[in-house]
Amino acid sequence: MEERGSPDGDLARSLEQGPEGPETPIQVVLRVRPMSAAELRRGQQSVLHCSGTRTLQVSPPGGGPEVAFRFGAVLDAARTQEDVFRACGVRRLGELALRGFSCTVFTFGQTGSGKTYTLTGPPPQGEGVPVPPSLAGIMQRTFAWLLDRVQHLGAPVTLRASYLEIYNEQVRDLLSLGSPRPLPVRWNKTRGFYVEQLRVVEFGSLEALMELLQTGLSRRRNSAHTLNQASSRSHALLTLYISRQTAQQMPSVDPGEPPVGGKLCFVDLAGSEKVAATGSRGELMLEANSINRSLLALGHCISLLLDPQRKQSHIPFRDSKLTKLLADSLGGRGVTLMSPVAKQPQRLETEMLQLQEENRRLQFQLDQMDCKASGLSGARVAWAQRNLYGMLQEFMLENERLRKEKSQLQNSRDLAQNEQRILAQQVHALERRLLSACYHHQQGPGLTPPCPCLMAPAPPCHALPPLYSCPCCHICPLCRVPLAHWACLPGEHHLPQVLDPEASGGRPPSARPPPWAPPCSPGSAKCPRERSHSDWTQTRVLAEMLTEEEVVPSAPPLPVRPPKTSPGLRGGAGVPNLAQRLEALRDQIGSSLRRGRSQPPCSEGARSPGQVLPPH
Ligand SMILES: Nc1ncnc2c1ncn2[C@@H]1O[C@H](COP(=O)(O)OP(=O)(O)OP(=O)(O)O)[C@@H](O)[C@H]1O
């Protein structure tokens, strides 16, 4: 990571300027504490190197390239408490608090890394032994600066303080008049999260504030464990409420409620710890779990707040009492200074070795997973190439082939329909000629045969049993309607039904249209004259009667089902057949006419349809 300027050259200016990035609501300053006497006795060496005023470099214990981390400010082990106070930019936070902002300073780090020392200095070395002023922490120095600042303000300022700790997710008042008891955390619209019945003490002098601080420190939960003889087991929050009063603006302060105005909050977080490393058991372990959980929640909220992509997303302040009480400082009009303190070199070294080992293991697992995944994806790609792509090509070819076939079929169908229409006209003409020949044969020559449809209508005929049961086949060959029953020649056999019952449309006689009914419009669903497949059958029967041969229909008008064979062959095969039949019909008609002229008219008697036109 690139570093600007020389460390010594920048230090003085950096200390005065405070942490880099004044626009950022959360500033981070790192302090490396000196190695303890115990660590030096064990011959441990520091792996932390401050490079310049903002970069920390960590040397891997096993060698290899250094890892660099950048902060708003980095303070090495040689820096004094005063250096830290100046470099942290707390005075800037104090100014913001005087203007009504909520500002927070908190220390974060592993247990024993020096958080409490940085904030409040070392603990007294004995009863009645005062801590030297040079070792006073950020809090005492800020108190002194603030009270001095307030004295020089033109307007009166009210200063109050509260001090609480969160121990095992319970809020305890460190300034309570009696023994501390758990207090509930509430929320309302105007105040946000707040601790009910928390004692807020007004003070007017530095001595009074220092006394409050000492009271709270003495009440705070401490325990000894392997890594720290005076380890804080709770998160401690000391809040200063700053109310500036002007002539026009007098704050109405309800008893027991903090005044409206700026806030400056100091948070001494309990240290994160590995239970195995601290050797915590029983109550210590419970405390450690609670501490770690709440620190996790805090870390989550901070990371969300710092993520520019997630500015509008929900921040889970409700996940812990700590984050609830810091919600206003972190997420509202808050400005925060964070002072993480570097871990001791020996623990850092051990942890790095563990992390490197874990890293190697994870890398190995990742490589294996990559191998499997790449093998899997390669097989998928091959499968897709072999199958999907091939199938697609096949579908495209098939599609193309079907398109061509469809086009050929359409042409073939059009051709067949044309031929069918022409042949139907020819059949029709031949039928008329045939009918005429029969009429002349029966009634004698010289008479013009009327169209059977125009023969005298016979209403009773339609009242008779269905005519299709009459095998006389007196169906008008033009309009396909059964003729009146009187048209049957006397003595004709009423043979068993040979015509398709659907020849009359499957309708009862009364429902059938009279023969002289006008032709319907094509396509009408109720069209009584619509030619159906049975019409075709009827025609075929008629043709067979005429020819005494089986007639193979070349192109039925409306096939009942789609043919299995290619429609392209339908008309093509049938048309020559029908053409031949037509030719045969012509021959038969001609010979029939010739024979009819030489024979006497039909006499009464049974006559089969085949006898109408004797075989050629
Ligand atoms: N900068 C420093 N100079 C000298 N001594 C220090 C420094 N920082 C910390 N120490 C000493 O290191 C020990 C641990 O410090 P401290 O109790 O402040 O750690 P902590 O991070 O608050 O630990 P915990 O999280 O367990 O409360 C103390 O004895 C303290 O005096």
XYZ file of C-alpha atoms and ligand atoms in Angstrom:
647
model
C 0.000 0.000 0.000
C 1.391 3.360 -0.907
C 2.315 5.658 1.920
C 2.526 9.407 1.625
C 5.339 11.377 3.304
C 7.798 10.325 5.968
C 6.435 9.009 9.246
C 8.139 11.605 11.413
C 7.450 14.481 9.090
C 3.745 13.821 9.021
C 3.246 12.958 12.639
C 2.879 16.380 14.159
C 0.519 17.544 11.471
C -1.372 14.284 11.574
C -1.846 14.472 15.318
C -3.340 17.903 15.011
C -5.471 17.083 12.019
C -6.919 13.986 13.520
C -7.856 10.952 11.490
C -8.053 11.119 7.735
C -11.360 11.509 5.962
C -13.291 14.204 7.865
C -16.379 13.550 5.739
C -16.673 9.936 6.879
C -19.045 9.462 9.807
C -16.888 6.710 11.268
C -13.169 7.271 11.716
C -10.828 4.479 12.707
C -7.574 5.018 14.570
C -5.240 2.161 15.390
C -2.975 2.080 18.391
C -0.275 -0.531 18.947
C 0.387 -1.051 22.608
C 3.918 -1.767 23.772
C 4.869 -5.318 24.544
C 4.254 -6.212 28.134
C 7.036 -7.179 30.530
C 5.803 -10.778 30.402
C 5.968 -10.884 26.625
C 9.461 -9.446 26.611
C 10.548 -11.959 29.184
C 9.387 -14.729 26.892
C 11.530 -13.263 24.122
C 8.591 -12.572 21.821
C 9.005 -10.119 19.007
C 6.523 -7.736 17.515
C 5.254 -8.477 14.040
C 3.571 -5.071 13.719
C 5.274 -2.182 11.980
C 3.729 1.227 11.623
C 4.610 2.672 8.267
C 3.954 6.373 8.186
C 0.991 7.767 10.059
C -1.764 5.682 8.522
C -0.439 2.276 7.552
C 0.180 -0.787 9.624
C 2.245 -3.617 8.196
C 2.070 -7.105 9.549
C 4.954 -9.521 8.945
C 3.891 -13.121 8.630
C 5.765 -15.139 11.273
C 6.818 -17.761 8.750
C 8.218 -15.190 6.318
C 6.672 -14.029 3.089
C 5.379 -10.635 1.987
C 4.021 -8.217 4.572
C 0.338 -7.425 4.697
C -0.576 -3.748 4.921
C -3.662 -2.199 6.520
C -4.638 1.421 6.255
C -6.468 3.447 8.914
C -7.415 7.038 9.587
C -4.358 7.181 11.828
C -1.884 4.633 13.140
C -0.085 5.131 16.449
C 2.845 2.936 17.355
C 3.777 1.725 20.809
C 5.935 4.759 21.493
C 3.010 7.183 21.329
C 1.912 8.707 24.579
C -1.608 9.102 25.907
C -1.458 12.750 24.913
C -0.410 11.781 21.370
C -3.372 9.476 21.170
C -5.761 12.131 22.407
C -4.543 14.616 19.838
C -4.421 12.149 16.984
C -7.895 10.781 17.572
C -9.645 14.003 16.758
C -11.787 13.851 19.876
C -11.790 17.594 20.146
C -13.487 17.777 16.789
C -16.122 15.410 18.074
C -16.526 17.636 21.150
C -17.137 20.620 18.916
C -19.779 18.684 16.998
C -21.435 17.652 20.254
C -21.565 21.278 21.304
C -23.415 21.962 18.058
C -25.985 19.286 18.809
C -24.550 16.149 17.221
C -24.394 12.745 18.830
C -20.773 11.679 18.847
C -19.263 8.462 20.025
C -15.767 7.286 20.832
C -15.305 3.621 21.408
C -12.396 1.280 21.752
C -12.435 -2.099 20.092
C -9.919 -4.888 20.268
C -8.997 -8.231 21.663
C -8.938 -8.708 25.379
C -5.800 -7.245 26.955
C -4.983 -5.105 23.937
C -5.239 -1.822 25.882
C -8.759 -0.490 25.314
C -9.428 0.556 28.882
C -5.913 1.919 29.196
C -6.408 4.081 26.110
C -9.743 5.440 27.283
C -9.247 5.864 30.997
C -5.566 5.158 31.675
C -4.176 2.448 33.894
C -6.006 1.449 37.025
C -4.755 3.007 40.269
C -1.765 1.101 41.586
C -3.168 1.069 45.055
C -5.662 2.609 47.451
C -5.128 6.357 47.494
C -2.390 6.218 44.854
C -3.388 8.649 42.142
C -2.766 7.864 38.496
C -0.154 10.264 37.075
C -1.785 12.887 34.834
C 0.492 11.890 31.969
C -1.218 8.484 31.901
C -4.737 9.875 31.895
C -6.773 8.460 29.047
C -8.841 10.014 26.298
C -11.855 10.467 28.551
C -10.166 12.525 31.263
C -8.432 14.636 28.632
C -11.674 15.226 26.781
C -13.451 16.178 30.004
C -10.770 18.726 30.730
C -10.884 20.121 27.218
C -14.692 20.280 27.181
C -15.068 22.077 30.490
C -12.423 24.516 29.428
C -14.240 25.023 26.128
C -17.594 25.514 27.780
C -16.185 28.175 30.083
C -15.158 30.175 27.064
C -18.494 29.938 25.296
C -20.681 32.981 25.282
C -23.880 31.054 26.129
C -24.543 28.981 29.199
C -24.200 25.211 28.764
C -25.768 22.500 30.862
C -23.634 19.384 31.258
C -24.966 16.070 32.459
C -23.575 12.605 32.552
C -24.793 9.028 32.748
C -22.713 5.932 33.108
C -23.953 2.388 32.511
C -22.624 -1.012 31.690
C -24.066 -3.846 29.662
C -23.190 -7.027 31.405
C -24.532 -10.321 30.050
C -27.113 -8.372 28.042
C -28.349 -6.548 31.127
C -28.119 -2.794 31.522
C -26.852 -1.664 34.900
C -26.620 1.910 36.117
C -23.063 2.571 37.321
C -24.170 5.887 38.895
C -27.255 4.545 40.656
C -27.770 5.695 44.210
C -28.326 2.180 45.425
C -26.749 -1.012 44.213
C -26.945 -1.392 40.434
C -29.999 -3.279 39.177
C -31.041 -4.230 35.648
C -32.815 -1.478 33.771
C -35.078 -1.918 30.760
C -34.246 -0.518 27.339
C -37.262 1.223 25.790
C -37.971 2.917 22.529
C -40.225 5.764 21.518
C -40.470 8.020 18.528
C -38.957 11.097 20.053
C -36.113 9.551 21.987
C -35.364 6.400 20.049
C -33.815 3.749 22.285
C -33.268 4.801 25.876
C -32.706 3.242 29.263
C -35.614 3.706 31.567
C -34.818 5.177 34.994
C -31.195 5.720 34.127
C -29.673 8.263 36.442
C -28.429 11.324 34.635
C -26.245 13.534 36.821
C -25.656 17.187 36.200
C -22.139 18.420 36.874
C -20.457 21.771 36.708
C -16.795 21.051 37.296
C -14.067 18.758 36.058
C -13.623 17.359 39.541
C -17.272 16.396 39.751
C -17.096 14.652 36.419
C -13.902 12.832 37.392
C -15.614 11.643 40.512
C -18.505 10.260 38.493
C -15.992 8.493 36.282
C -14.203 6.923 39.202
C -17.492 5.821 40.734
C -18.458 4.053 37.571
C -15.031 2.500 37.028
C -15.010 1.135 40.537
C -18.421 -0.460 40.007
C -17.679 -1.958 36.687
C -17.322 -5.725 36.401
C -13.745 -6.893 36.106
C -12.287 -10.351 36.253
C -8.907 -11.885 35.854
C -8.161 -14.393 33.177
C -5.083 -15.748 31.455
C -4.619 -12.793 29.139
C -5.607 -9.883 31.400
C -5.510 -9.591 35.159
C -8.092 -6.805 35.100
C -10.267 -7.724 32.185
C -13.436 -5.739 31.718
C -16.385 -8.131 31.494
C -18.903 -5.561 30.363
C -19.352 -2.812 27.807
C -19.272 0.544 29.608
C -21.004 3.651 28.193
C -20.332 7.061 29.675
C -22.449 9.736 28.009
C -22.095 13.485 28.317
C -25.225 15.487 27.470
C -24.461 18.978 26.323
C -27.250 21.557 26.228
C -26.457 25.008 25.029
C -28.988 27.609 26.073
C -29.582 30.796 24.199
C -31.810 33.681 25.219
C -34.534 32.504 22.813
C -34.113 28.821 23.384
C -34.474 27.551 26.895
C -34.630 23.773 27.070
C -37.536 22.342 28.976
C -35.957 19.486 30.800
C -38.247 16.966 32.425
C -36.948 15.531 35.661
C -35.152 12.267 35.007
C -34.847 12.867 31.301
C -31.663 13.957 29.617
C -31.819 17.397 28.068
C -32.187 17.815 24.386
C -28.886 18.667 22.729
C -25.592 17.197 21.713
C -24.126 14.033 23.109
C -20.618 12.764 23.507
C -20.465 9.097 24.360
C -17.398 7.054 25.373
C -17.731 3.314 25.020
C -15.199 0.953 26.487
C -16.086 -2.315 24.860
C -15.337 -5.587 26.496
C -12.631 -7.367 24.552
C -13.384 -10.053 22.046
C -11.834 -13.244 23.202
C -11.325 -16.865 22.334
C -12.618 -18.845 25.222
C -9.922 -21.447 24.665
C -7.196 -18.800 24.724
C -8.433 -17.058 27.872
C -9.145 -20.347 29.634
C -12.590 -19.081 30.622
C -14.869 -21.452 32.467
C -18.302 -21.169 34.030
C -19.337 -17.564 34.561
C -16.349 -16.241 32.641
C -17.355 -18.308 29.655
C -20.944 -17.063 29.796
C -19.644 -13.515 29.904
C -17.346 -14.183 26.973
C -20.197 -15.593 24.896
C -22.383 -12.607 25.642
C -19.546 -10.204 24.855
C -18.735 -11.895 21.557
C -22.382 -11.982 20.505
C -22.931 -8.302 21.109
C -19.634 -7.409 19.404
C -20.726 -9.428 16.419
C -23.989 -7.485 16.268
C -22.077 -4.210 16.519
C -19.665 -5.235 13.772
C -22.588 -6.175 11.557
C -24.290 -2.807 12.029
C -21.084 -0.889 11.400
C -20.268 -2.816 8.248
C -23.760 -2.132 6.943
C -23.484 1.538 7.781
C -20.147 1.831 6.020
C -21.255 -0.011 2.905
C -22.243 2.655 0.354
C -24.392 0.143 -1.507
C -26.497 -0.491 1.568
C -27.150 2.978 2.814
C -30.885 2.569 2.623
C -31.019 -0.962 3.915
C -32.236 -1.979 7.325
C -29.622 -1.788 10.079
C -30.262 -4.460 12.712
C -29.787 -2.272 15.775
C -32.245 -4.374 17.723
C -29.954 -7.369 17.688
C -28.326 -6.437 21.004
C -28.600 -3.924 23.850
C -25.276 -2.498 22.790
C -26.403 -1.706 19.263
C -29.730 -0.373 20.508
C -28.005 2.116 22.759
C -25.515 3.056 20.059
C -28.154 3.342 17.333
C -28.497 7.072 17.763
C -24.739 7.637 17.622
C -24.075 5.261 14.753
C -27.109 5.678 12.588
C -28.718 8.988 13.470
C -26.897 12.286 13.522
C -23.920 10.385 14.799
C -20.221 10.838 14.273
C -18.087 8.044 15.559
C -14.461 7.585 16.398
C -13.258 4.048 16.783
C -9.937 3.235 18.432
C -9.040 -0.367 17.787
C -5.980 -1.397 19.656
C -3.516 -3.811 18.116
C -3.159 -7.241 19.636
C -0.116 -8.342 21.463
C 2.539 -9.694 19.107
C 2.693 -13.185 20.580
C -1.055 -13.763 20.298
C -1.059 -12.217 16.878
C 1.734 -14.511 15.788
C -0.054 -17.600 17.058
C -3.293 -16.532 15.479
C -1.599 -15.835 12.171
C -0.074 -19.284 12.148
C -3.494 -20.769 12.813
C -5.027 -18.668 10.105
C -2.327 -19.599 7.630
C -2.877 -23.260 8.346
C -6.617 -22.814 7.986
C -6.039 -20.866 4.802
C -3.936 -23.687 3.352
C -6.604 -26.222 4.276
C -9.399 -24.160 2.771
C -7.359 -23.508 -0.338
C -6.813 -27.226 -0.740
C -10.535 -27.911 -0.340
C -11.326 -25.126 -2.768
C -8.944 -26.557 -5.342
C -10.576 -29.938 -5.012
C -14.007 -28.401 -5.386
C -12.790 -26.453 -8.403
C -11.522 -29.650 -9.972
C -14.838 -31.375 -9.427
C -16.783 -28.361 -10.567
C -14.695 -27.887 -13.688
C -15.013 -31.589 -14.499
C -18.726 -31.351 -14.015
C -19.110 -28.270 -16.129
C -16.880 -29.775 -18.824
C -19.086 -32.843 -18.956
C -22.143 -30.604 -19.113
C -20.697 -28.618 -21.960
C -19.808 -31.780 -23.844
C -23.269 -33.146 -23.244
C -24.787 -29.922 -24.456
C -22.595 -29.950 -27.521
C -23.379 -33.542 -28.241
C -27.031 -33.459 -27.432
C -28.587 -30.067 -27.189
C -26.766 -28.535 -30.102
C -27.194 -31.647 -32.157
C -30.865 -31.792 -31.263
C -31.267 -28.194 -32.225
C -29.714 -28.810 -35.592
C -31.906 -31.839 -36.113
C -34.973 -29.850 -35.202
C -34.005 -27.145 -37.636
C -33.507 -29.644 -40.442
C -36.731 -31.403 -39.589
C -38.485 -28.091 -39.495
C -37.148 -27.203 -42.911
C -38.155 -30.575 -44.309
C -41.654 -30.224 -42.859
C -41.993 -26.771 -44.348
C -41.170 -28.096 -47.800
C -43.511 -31.040 -47.383
C -46.268 -28.758 -46.212
C -45.812 -26.562 -49.249
C -45.885 -29.589 -51.571
C -48.977 -30.894 -49.855
C -50.718 -27.580 -50.218
C -49.936 -27.521 -53.931
C -51.050 -31.083 -54.279
C -54.260 -30.385 -52.412
C -55.042 -27.380 -54.576
C -54.402 -29.455 -57.668
C -56.575 -32.300 -56.435
C -59.373 -29.894 -55.523
C -59.308 -28.390 -58.983
C -59.393 -31.770 -60.638
C -62.097 -32.904 -58.309
C -64.208 -29.885 -59.178
C -63.754 -30.487 -62.877
C -64.556 -34.168 -62.557
C -67.569 -33.434 -60.400
C -68.876 -31.163 -63.116
C -68.308 -33.864 -65.669
C -70.027 -36.469 -63.480
C -72.885 -34.083 -62.996
C -73.260 -33.581 -66.739
C -73.117 -37.307 -67.313
C -75.726 -37.936 -64.659
C -78.040 -35.512 -66.356
C -77.493 -37.228 -69.623
C -78.082 -40.572 -67.997
C -81.278 -39.404 -66.364
C -82.466 -37.995 -69.588
C -81.727 -41.292 -71.309
C -83.677 -43.192 -68.674
C -86.605 -40.830 -68.967
C -86.758 -41.223 -72.674
C -86.481 -44.901 -72.247
C -89.462 -44.979 -69.814
C -91.699 -42.216 -71.126
C -90.896 -42.365 -74.736
C -88.825 -40.155 -76.913
C -89.570 -36.547 -77.612
C -90.327 -35.502 -74.060
C -88.038 -33.241 -72.225
C -87.331 -34.705 -68.836
C -87.809 -32.283 -65.996
C -85.359 -32.076 -63.248
C -86.588 -34.509 -60.616
C -86.415 -31.748 -58.091
C -88.990 -29.841 -60.055
C -91.385 -32.730 -60.199
C -94.560 -32.060 -58.418
C -93.858 -31.694 -54.763
C -95.545 -34.255 -52.667
C -95.871 -33.113 -49.099
C -97.156 -36.498 -48.005
C -93.981 -37.972 -49.305
C -92.059 -36.277 -46.570
C -94.505 -37.623 -44.070
C -93.802 -41.146 -45.203
C -91.221 -43.298 -43.548
C -87.771 -42.127 -44.364
C -87.230 -42.323 -47.999
C -83.695 -43.373 -47.630
C -85.157 -46.736 -46.737
C -86.513 -46.856 -50.226
C -84.004 -48.651 -52.377
C -85.425 -47.244 -55.506
C -82.693 -44.718 -55.291
C -84.867 -41.952 -56.590
C -82.680 -39.287 -55.306
C -82.286 -36.206 -57.275
C -78.826 -36.551 -58.717
C -78.536 -32.796 -58.876
C -79.561 -31.734 -55.441
C -79.217 -35.073 -53.657
C -82.651 -34.902 -52.069
C -84.814 -38.010 -52.024
C -87.594 -37.638 -54.484
C -91.246 -37.874 -53.641
C -92.277 -41.405 -53.055
C -94.713 -41.376 -55.908
C -91.679 -41.091 -58.136
C -91.000 -44.713 -57.415
C -92.075 -46.771 -60.285
C -94.927 -49.147 -59.513
C -93.823 -52.580 -58.445
C -90.310 -51.530 -57.525
C -88.719 -53.598 -54.852
C -88.243 -51.983 -51.567
C -85.014 -53.715 -50.852
C -83.149 -53.499 -47.630
C -81.464 -50.261 -47.083
C -78.448 -49.822 -49.168
C -77.965 -46.148 -48.838
C -76.198 -44.496 -46.048
C -78.764 -43.324 -43.499
C -76.868 -40.107 -43.412
C -77.775 -39.547 -47.009
C -80.697 -37.512 -45.807
C -78.545 -35.679 -43.368
C -79.571 -37.923 -40.494
C -82.609 -35.775 -39.973
C -86.202 -36.925 -39.665
C -88.272 -36.340 -42.762
C -90.215 -33.518 -41.233
C -87.004 -31.750 -40.454
C -85.652 -32.127 -43.920
C -86.004 -29.176 -46.263
C -88.347 -29.564 -49.151
C -86.682 -30.414 -52.419
C -87.380 -26.984 -53.846
C -85.694 -25.245 -50.980
C -83.160 -22.729 -52.250
C -79.573 -23.752 -52.032
C -77.899 -22.691 -48.853
C -74.951 -20.429 -48.602
C -71.697 -22.267 -48.465
C -70.165 -22.723 -45.066
C -73.417 -22.391 -43.178
C -73.506 -24.714 -40.225
C -77.179 -25.377 -40.722
C -76.902 -25.779 -44.439
C -79.280 -28.549 -45.404
C -77.708 -28.854 -48.815
C -74.163 -29.095 -47.711
C -72.459 -31.988 -49.335
C -71.185 -34.432 -46.874
C -69.151 -37.514 -47.041
C -72.361 -39.487 -47.224
C -73.300 -37.478 -50.309
C -70.145 -38.677 -51.833
C -71.002 -42.213 -50.860
C -74.365 -41.771 -52.457
C -72.793 -40.582 -55.630
C -70.463 -43.493 -55.527
C -73.386 -45.922 -55.135
C -75.079 -44.264 -58.045
C -71.962 -44.565 -60.110
C -71.625 -48.204 -59.151
C -75.221 -48.809 -60.163
C -74.462 -47.246 -63.445
C -71.242 -49.059 -64.060
C -71.872 -52.248 -62.084
C -68.340 -51.905 -60.876
C -66.820 -50.760 -57.716
C -66.037 -47.097 -57.824
C -63.024 -45.995 -55.880
C -63.497 -42.424 -54.819
C -60.489 -40.436 -55.797
C -60.943 -37.502 -53.490
C -63.702 -37.579 -50.920
C -64.913 -34.076 -50.293
C -64.546 -34.150 -46.560
C -62.514 -37.020 -45.221
C -63.677 -38.201 -41.854
C -60.108 -38.452 -40.586
C -56.871 -37.212 -41.962
C -55.430 -39.859 -44.156
C -52.441 -41.736 -42.893
C -50.786 -41.652 -46.236
C -49.308 -38.563 -47.635
C -52.065 -36.248 -48.847
C -49.945 -35.566 -51.845
C -50.894 -38.999 -53.171
C -54.580 -38.641 -52.413
C -55.742 -36.701 -55.384
C -52.949 -37.814 -57.622
C -53.857 -41.509 -57.447
C -57.584 -40.946 -57.484
C -57.805 -38.560 -60.386
C -56.691 -40.937 -63.141
C -58.997 -43.550 -61.663
C -61.985 -41.228 -61.803
C -61.010 -40.095 -65.263
C -61.003 -43.694 -66.396
C -64.367 -44.179 -64.781
C -65.690 -41.182 -66.572
C -64.490 -42.596 -69.794
C -66.163 -45.877 -68.945
C -69.333 -44.051 -67.997
C -69.409 -42.293 -71.296
C -69.081 -45.611 -73.049
C -71.788 -47.162 -70.969
C -74.136 -44.268 -71.480
C -73.566 -44.357 -75.180
C -74.220 -48.065 -75.418
C -77.186 -47.759 -73.067
C -78.707 -45.088 -75.208
C -78.162 -47.139 -78.293
C -79.674 -50.173 -76.641
C -82.591 -48.144 -75.213
C -83.569 -46.963 -78.626
C -83.764 -50.488 -79.873
C -85.750 -51.851 -76.867
C -89.373 -51.278 -75.737
C -90.109 -49.089 -72.708
C -89.724 -50.566 -69.278
C -92.600 -52.646 -68.100
C -93.789 -53.025 -64.593
C -91.794 -55.495 -62.725
C -88.942 -55.865 -60.458
C -85.899 -54.038 -61.593
C -82.682 -53.844 -59.886
C -80.635 -50.740 -60.117
C -78.260 -52.707 -62.205
C -80.940 -53.226 -64.707
C -81.394 -49.564 -65.262
C -78.223 -49.579 -67.213
C -77.351 -53.018 -68.300
C -73.745 -53.862 -68.227
C -71.768 -52.944 -71.187
N -0.179 1.781 25.743
C 0.038 1.059 26.825
N 1.147 1.329 27.543
C 1.403 0.632 28.635
N 0.640 -0.361 29.114
C -0.475 -0.674 28.441
C -0.820 0.012 27.262
N -1.971 -0.490 26.817
C -2.310 -1.458 27.691
N -1.437 -1.584 28.662
C -1.525 -2.567 29.747
O -1.958 -3.790 29.208
C -2.840 -4.432 30.096
C -4.181 -4.672 29.406
O -4.737 -3.447 29.104
P -6.321 -3.209 29.167
O -6.865 -3.742 30.435
O -6.544 -1.790 28.923
O -6.772 -4.112 28.017
P -8.258 -4.258 27.509
O -8.162 -4.270 26.047
O -9.134 -3.270 28.112
O -8.620 -5.706 28.009
P -10.071 -6.314 28.301
O -10.767 -6.335 27.024
O -9.788 -7.656 28.788
O -10.715 -5.423 29.274
C -2.996 -3.518 31.292
O -2.146 -3.952 32.319
C -2.587 -2.191 30.773
O -2.005 -1.366 31.796
